Coordinates of C-alpha atoms in Angstrom, one line a residue:
M1 CA 39.8 11.3 -41.6
K2 CA 42.4 9.1 -43.2
F3 CA 44.8 9.9 -40.4
E4 CA 42.2 9.1 -37.8
F5 CA 41.4 5.8 -39.5
E6 CA 45.1 4.9 -39.6
Q7 CA 45.2 5.7 -35.8
V8 CA 42.4 3.3 -35.2
R9 CA 44.1 0.5 -37.2
Q10 CA 47.3 1.1 -35.2
T11 CA 45.4 1.0 -31.9
L12 CA 43.7 -2.3 -32.9
K13 CA 47.0 -3.9 -33.8
N14 CA 47.7 -4.1 -30.1
D15 CA 46.8 -7.7 -29.4
L16 CA 45.9 -7.1 -25.7
F17 CA 43.6 -4.2 -26.6
R18 CA 42.1 -6.2 -29.5
S19 CA 41.3 -9.1 -27.3
A20 CA 39.8 -7.0 -24.6
F21 CA 37.8 -5.1 -27.1
D22 CA 36.4 -8.1 -29.0
H23 CA 35.6 -10.2 -25.9
S24 CA 34.2 -7.6 -23.6
P25 CA 30.8 -8.5 -22.1
I26 CA 29.7 -4.9 -22.6
G27 CA 29.3 -3.1 -25.9
M28 CA 32.4 -1.2 -27.1
A29 CA 32.9 1.2 -30.0
L30 CA 35.6 3.4 -31.3
V31 CA 34.2 6.7 -32.7
G32 CA 36.1 9.3 -34.7
M33 CA 36.0 13.1 -34.1
D34 CA 33.6 13.3 -37.0
G35 CA 31.0 11.2 -35.1
N36 CA 31.3 8.1 -37.3
C37 CA 31.9 4.7 -35.9
Y38 CA 35.2 3.0 -36.9
E39 CA 35.0 -0.3 -34.9
V40 CA 32.5 -2.1 -32.8
N41 CA 32.5 -5.4 -30.9
N42 CA 30.0 -8.2 -30.9
A43 CA 28.3 -7.1 -27.6
I44 CA 27.2 -3.8 -29.0
C45 CA 25.8 -5.6 -32.0
R46 CA 23.7 -7.8 -29.7
I47 CA 22.4 -4.7 -27.9
T48 CA 21.4 -2.7 -31.0
G49 CA 20.5 -5.6 -33.3
Y50 CA 22.7 -4.3 -36.1
S51 CA 25.7 -6.1 -37.6
K52 CA 29.2 -4.7 -37.5
K53 CA 28.9 -3.9 -41.2
E54 CA 25.8 -1.9 -40.6
L55 CA 27.3 0.1 -37.8
V56 CA 30.8 0.8 -39.1
H57 CA 31.2 4.2 -40.8
R58 CA 27.8 5.2 -39.4
S59 CA 26.9 7.7 -36.7
F60 CA 25.4 6.4 -33.5
A61 CA 23.1 9.4 -33.6
D62 CA 21.3 7.6 -36.4
I63 CA 20.1 4.9 -34.0
T64 CA 19.8 7.2 -30.9
H65 CA 16.3 8.3 -29.7
P66 CA 15.7 11.8 -31.0
E67 CA 15.2 13.2 -27.5
D68 CA 18.7 12.0 -26.4
V69 CA 20.8 13.1 -29.4
E70 CA 21.6 16.7 -28.4
K71 CA 22.4 15.8 -24.8
D72 CA 24.8 13.1 -26.0
R73 CA 26.5 15.5 -28.5
S74 CA 26.8 18.3 -25.9
L75 CA 28.6 16.1 -23.4
A76 CA 30.9 14.8 -26.2
R77 CA 31.8 18.4 -27.2
K78 CA 32.6 19.4 -23.7
L79 CA 34.8 16.3 -23.3
I80 CA 36.7 16.9 -26.5
H81 CA 37.0 20.6 -26.8
E82 CA 36.9 21.8 -23.2
N83 CA 38.8 18.9 -21.8
D84 CA 36.1 18.7 -19.2
G85 CA 37.1 15.6 -17.4
S86 CA 38.4 12.3 -18.7
S87 CA 35.0 10.7 -19.4
F88 CA 31.2 11.2 -19.1
E89 CA 28.4 8.8 -18.3
L90 CA 24.9 9.0 -19.7
E91 CA 21.7 7.0 -19.6
K92 CA 20.2 7.1 -23.1
R93 CA 18.0 5.3 -25.5
Y94 CA 18.9 3.4 -28.7
I95 CA 16.3 2.4 -31.2
H96 CA 16.9 -1.3 -31.8
K97 CA 16.9 -2.6 -35.4
N98 CA 13.5 -4.2 -34.7
G99 CA 12.1 -0.8 -33.5
R100 CA 12.0 -1.3 -29.8
I101 CA 13.6 1.0 -27.3
V102 CA 16.8 -0.1 -25.6
W103 CA 18.0 1.8 -22.5
V104 CA 21.8 1.8 -22.1
L105 CA 24.4 3.3 -19.8
L106 CA 26.9 4.9 -22.0
T107 CA 30.4 5.8 -20.8
V108 CA 32.6 7.8 -23.1
S109 CA 36.3 8.5 -22.7
V110 CA 38.8 10.2 -25.0
I111 CA 41.9 8.6 -26.5
R112 CA 44.5 11.4 -27.1
D113 CA 47.9 11.5 -28.9
P114 CA 51.1 12.4 -27.0
L115 CA 50.4 16.1 -27.6
E116 CA 46.9 15.6 -25.9
N117 CA 45.1 16.1 -29.2
P118 CA 41.9 14.1 -29.2
L119 CA 42.0 11.1 -31.6
L120 CA 39.1 8.8 -30.8
L121 CA 36.2 8.4 -28.5
L122 CA 35.9 5.0 -26.7
G123 CA 32.3 4.3 -26.0
Q124 CA 31.3 1.5 -23.5
V125 CA 27.6 0.5 -23.6
Q126 CA 25.7 -1.6 -21.0
D127 CA 22.1 -2.7 -21.7
I128 CA 20.0 -1.4 -18.7
T129 CA 16.6 -1.9 -20.2
E130 CA 15.5 -4.5 -17.6
R131 CA 16.9 -2.3 -14.8
R132 CA 14.9 0.7 -16.1
W133 CA 11.8 -1.4 -16.4
I134 CA 12.2 -2.5 -12.8
E135 CA 12.8 1.0 -11.6
T136 CA 9.7 2.2 -13.5
K137 CA 7.6 -0.4 -11.9
L138 CA 9.0 0.4 -8.4
N139 CA 8.4 4.1 -8.9
Q140 CA 4.9 3.3 -10.0
R141 CA 4.3 1.2 -6.9
E142 CA 5.8 3.9 -4.8
R143 CA 3.5 6.5 -6.2
E144 CA 0.5 4.2 -5.7
L145 CA 1.5 3.5 -2.1
I146 CA 2.0 7.2 -1.4
S147 CA -1.4 7.9 -2.9
V148 CA -3.0 5.3 -0.7
L149 CA -1.2 6.6 2.4
N150 CA -2.1 10.2 1.7
N151 CA -5.7 9.4 0.9
T152 CA -6.6 7.0 3.7
Q153 CA -8.4 8.3 6.8
T154 CA -6.1 6.3 9.0
V155 CA -3.2 8.2 10.6
I156 CA 0.1 6.4 9.9
V157 CA 3.3 7.5 11.7
R158 CA 6.9 6.3 12.0
L159 CA 8.6 7.1 15.3
D160 CA 12.1 6.7 16.6
R161 CA 13.2 5.9 20.1
D162 CA 12.7 9.5 21.2
C163 CA 9.2 9.6 19.7
R164 CA 10.4 11.9 17.0
H165 CA 8.2 11.8 13.9
L166 CA 10.2 10.4 11.0
Y167 CA 7.2 10.0 8.7
I168 CA 3.5 10.9 9.0
N169 CA 0.8 10.8 6.3
S170 CA -1.5 13.7 5.5
A171 CA -4.5 12.3 7.4
I172 CA -3.0 13.9 10.5
E173 CA -4.0 17.4 9.4
K174 CA -7.7 16.4 9.4
E175 CA -7.5 14.9 12.9
I176 CA -5.5 17.6 14.7
G177 CA -5.2 20.5 12.3
I178 CA -1.4 20.4 11.9
P179 CA 0.1 19.7 8.5
A180 CA 2.3 16.6 8.3
S181 CA 5.3 18.6 7.0
E182 CA 5.3 20.7 10.2
M183 CA 5.6 17.5 12.4
I184 CA 8.5 15.8 10.7
G185 CA 11.6 15.6 12.9
K186 CA 9.8 16.8 16.0
T187 CA 8.5 15.3 19.3
F188 CA 5.2 15.8 20.9
A189 CA 6.8 18.2 23.4
E190 CA 8.4 20.2 20.6
L191 CA 5.0 20.4 18.9
D192 CA 3.4 21.6 22.2
L193 CA 1.1 18.5 22.1
A194 CA 2.2 16.9 25.4
D195 CA -0.9 15.7 27.2
D196 CA -2.4 12.5 28.6
S197 CA -3.0 11.0 25.2
T198 CA 0.5 11.7 23.8
R199 CA 1.9 10.3 27.1
K200 CA 0.0 7.1 26.4
I201 CA 1.6 7.0 22.9
E202 CA 5.1 7.6 24.2
E203 CA 4.7 4.8 26.8
A204 CA 3.5 2.4 24.1
V205 CA 6.5 3.3 21.9
R206 CA 8.9 2.7 24.9
R207 CA 7.3 -0.7 25.5
V208 CA 7.7 -1.7 21.9
F209 CA 11.4 -0.8 21.9
K210 CA 11.8 -2.7 25.2
T211 CA 9.9 -5.8 24.4
G212 CA 10.1 -6.0 20.6
S213 CA 6.4 -6.8 20.6
S214 CA 3.4 -4.9 19.2
Q215 CA 1.3 -2.8 21.5
Q216 CA -2.3 -1.6 21.3
V217 CA -3.6 1.6 22.9
E218 CA -6.9 3.4 23.1
Y219 CA -6.7 7.2 23.6
H220 CA -8.7 10.3 22.9
N221 CA -8.1 13.9 21.9
R222 CA -10.3 16.9 22.5
I223 CA -10.2 19.0 19.4
N224 CA -12.5 22.1 19.0
K225 CA -14.4 21.1 22.1
K226 CA -15.2 17.7 20.7
N227 CA -13.7 14.4 21.9
K228 CA -12.1 12.2 19.3
Y229 CA -11.4 8.5 20.1
Y230 CA -8.7 6.4 18.6
L231 CA -7.5 2.8 18.5
A232 CA -3.8 2.6 17.7
D233 CA -1.5 -0.3 16.9
F234 CA 2.3 0.1 17.5
T235 CA 4.4 -2.3 15.5
P236 CA 8.2 -2.7 15.8
E237 CA 10.4 -2.3 12.7
F238 CA 13.7 -4.2 12.9
N239 CA 17.1 -3.5 11.4
D240 CA 19.6 -6.1 10.0
K241 CA 20.8 -6.9 13.5
N242 CA 17.2 -7.8 14.6
E243 CA 17.1 -4.7 16.8
V244 CA 14.0 -2.4 17.0
E245 CA 15.0 0.6 14.9
T246 CA 11.6 2.4 14.5
V247 CA 8.0 2.0 15.5
L248 CA 5.1 2.2 13.0
A249 CA 1.9 3.5 14.6
V250 CA -1.4 3.1 12.9
S251 CA -4.3 5.1 14.5
L252 CA -7.9 4.6 13.5
N253 CA -10.5 7.2 14.4
V254 CA -13.2 5.2 16.2
T255 CA -15.3 8.2 17.4
D256 CA -18.4 7.2 15.5
L257 CA -18.1 3.6 16.8
M258 CA -17.7 4.8 20.4
E259 CA -20.7 7.1 20.1
S260 CA -22.8 4.4 18.6
Q261 CA -21.8 2.0 21.4
Q262 CA -22.7 4.7 24.0
N263 CA -26.1 5.4 22.4
L264 CA -26.7 1.6 22.3
Q265 CA -25.8 1.2 26.0
E266 CA -28.1 4.1 26.9
A267 CA -30.9 2.5 24.9
L268 CA -30.4 -0.9 26.6
S269 CA -30.4 0.8 30.0
E270 CA -33.7 2.4 29.2
I271 CA -35.1 -0.9 28.0
K272 CA -33.9 -2.5 31.2
V273 CA -35.7 0.1 33.3
L274 CA -38.9 -0.2 31.4
R275 CA -38.9 -4.0 31.7
E276 CA -38.6 -3.9 35.5
I277 CA -41.6 -4.1 37.8
L278 CA -42.6 -0.5 38.7
P279 CA -44.2 0.2 42.1
I280 CA -47.4 2.1 41.5
C281 CA -49.8 3.7 44.0
S282 CA -53.2 2.2 44.0
Y283 CA -54.9 5.5 44.7
C284 CA -53.0 8.3 42.8
R285 CA -51.3 6.0 40.2
N286 CA -47.9 7.6 40.7
V287 CA -44.9 5.4 40.3
R288 CA -41.7 5.1 42.4
D289 CA -38.4 5.3 40.6
D290 CA -35.0 3.8 41.5
G291 CA -34.2 6.8 43.7
D292 CA -37.3 6.1 45.8
Y293 CA -39.0 9.2 44.5
W294 CA -42.7 9.1 43.6
Q295 CA -43.8 10.8 40.3
T296 CA -46.5 10.6 37.7
V297 CA -46.3 8.0 35.0
E298 CA -45.9 10.8 32.5
N299 CA -42.9 12.3 34.3
Y300 CA -41.3 8.9 34.8
L301 CA -41.5 7.9 31.1
T302 CA -40.4 11.3 30.0
N303 CA -37.3 11.1 32.1
H304 CA -36.4 7.7 30.9
K305 CA -37.5 7.8 27.3
N306 CA -37.5 11.5 26.5
T307 CA -41.2 11.1 25.5
Q308 CA -43.7 14.0 25.3
F309 CA -47.3 13.4 26.3
T310 CA -50.7 14.7 25.0
H311 CA -53.9 13.9 26.8
G312 CA -57.2 12.7 25.3
I313 CA -60.1 10.4 26.0
C314 CA -60.3 6.9 24.7
P315 CA -63.6 5.7 23.1
S316 CA -64.4 3.3 26.0
C317 CA -64.1 6.0 28.6
Y318 CA -66.1 8.4 26.5
E319 CA -69.0 5.9 26.3
T320 CA -69.0 4.8 29.9
V321 CA -68.0 8.0 31.7
V322 CA -68.1 11.2 29.6
K323 CA -71.3 10.6 27.6
P324 CA -73.5 9.7 30.7
H325 CA -72.0 12.7 32.5
L326 CA -72.9 15.0 29.6
A327 CA -76.4 13.5 29.5
E328 CA -76.9 14.3 33.1
H329 CA -76.3 18.0 32.3
G330 CA -78.6 17.9 29.2
I331 CA -75.8 18.0 26.7
D332 CA -75.7 15.7 23.6
S333 CA -72.7 14.3 21.9
T334 CA -72.3 17.4 19.7
G335 CA -71.9 19.6 22.7
N336 CA -75.4 21.3 22.2
P337 CA -78.1 21.4 24.9
G338 CA -80.4 18.4 24.4

């Protein structure tokens, strides 16, 4: 150990090395083969919160997060004893003097004597706490975005110039029964999906690449003997040269809306028919429809309103017609002979 310390002193006598060491904007430390720190610069003191006096002759393992200690030591052993490369790099955590976690990028290299015997480890430390925080936030946002994309009922697709699927969210499986993973990198033809609706999509993509403007298309698929209707927006995505590189397609299933509109239109048509003047025969009371056919009122209304009829006698007709008729035959209102 005395020999190692003497080597450190001799190394630090080099004015050029000393100046670079002391004034480096990144933390620097000289560590002996026993793991103890022999010299540190001001930058590493700022990063860890400890003074030079507190760090010298102390192991950095003492201020390293417990989960990172063994990995750090393992890499150092390989570097020293197995001569495995000239340096190693590691992202690890220090525990600041005030107790907070400091993420650092640690680069360690070996200083050897003329006989290639290891003398010292030179550690260079960069504070990456802010970068790690930003990365964590970005990863969190990415997970949230992926969750939204995968849980929305809207189909979202990214297509290239050849209409090859570069990205597609999981909503596609519910719509057409094919998992998104099976569609990545393939065209509609390669997926055996070429039909009138996919040709509309391909034409919209070509127009976006040609004009650089968004396009909107209505199309429908017939899945399991049922029509599904979609409204799709195709939006250009530009590269750094302001050229259309990909197209983002967002397809909304509007089947329920289309069916509701159709039902409303049918109801309005029926109302229109019922509000028109109906020709009715003065004798048989049949009515004439738009096709110039005569039919009973019951049949006409059933055809236009899907209404079922039952027949009865209103009180007025009973008093003025039925009751006198029964009386003529000697039958009272209870149905018994008078």
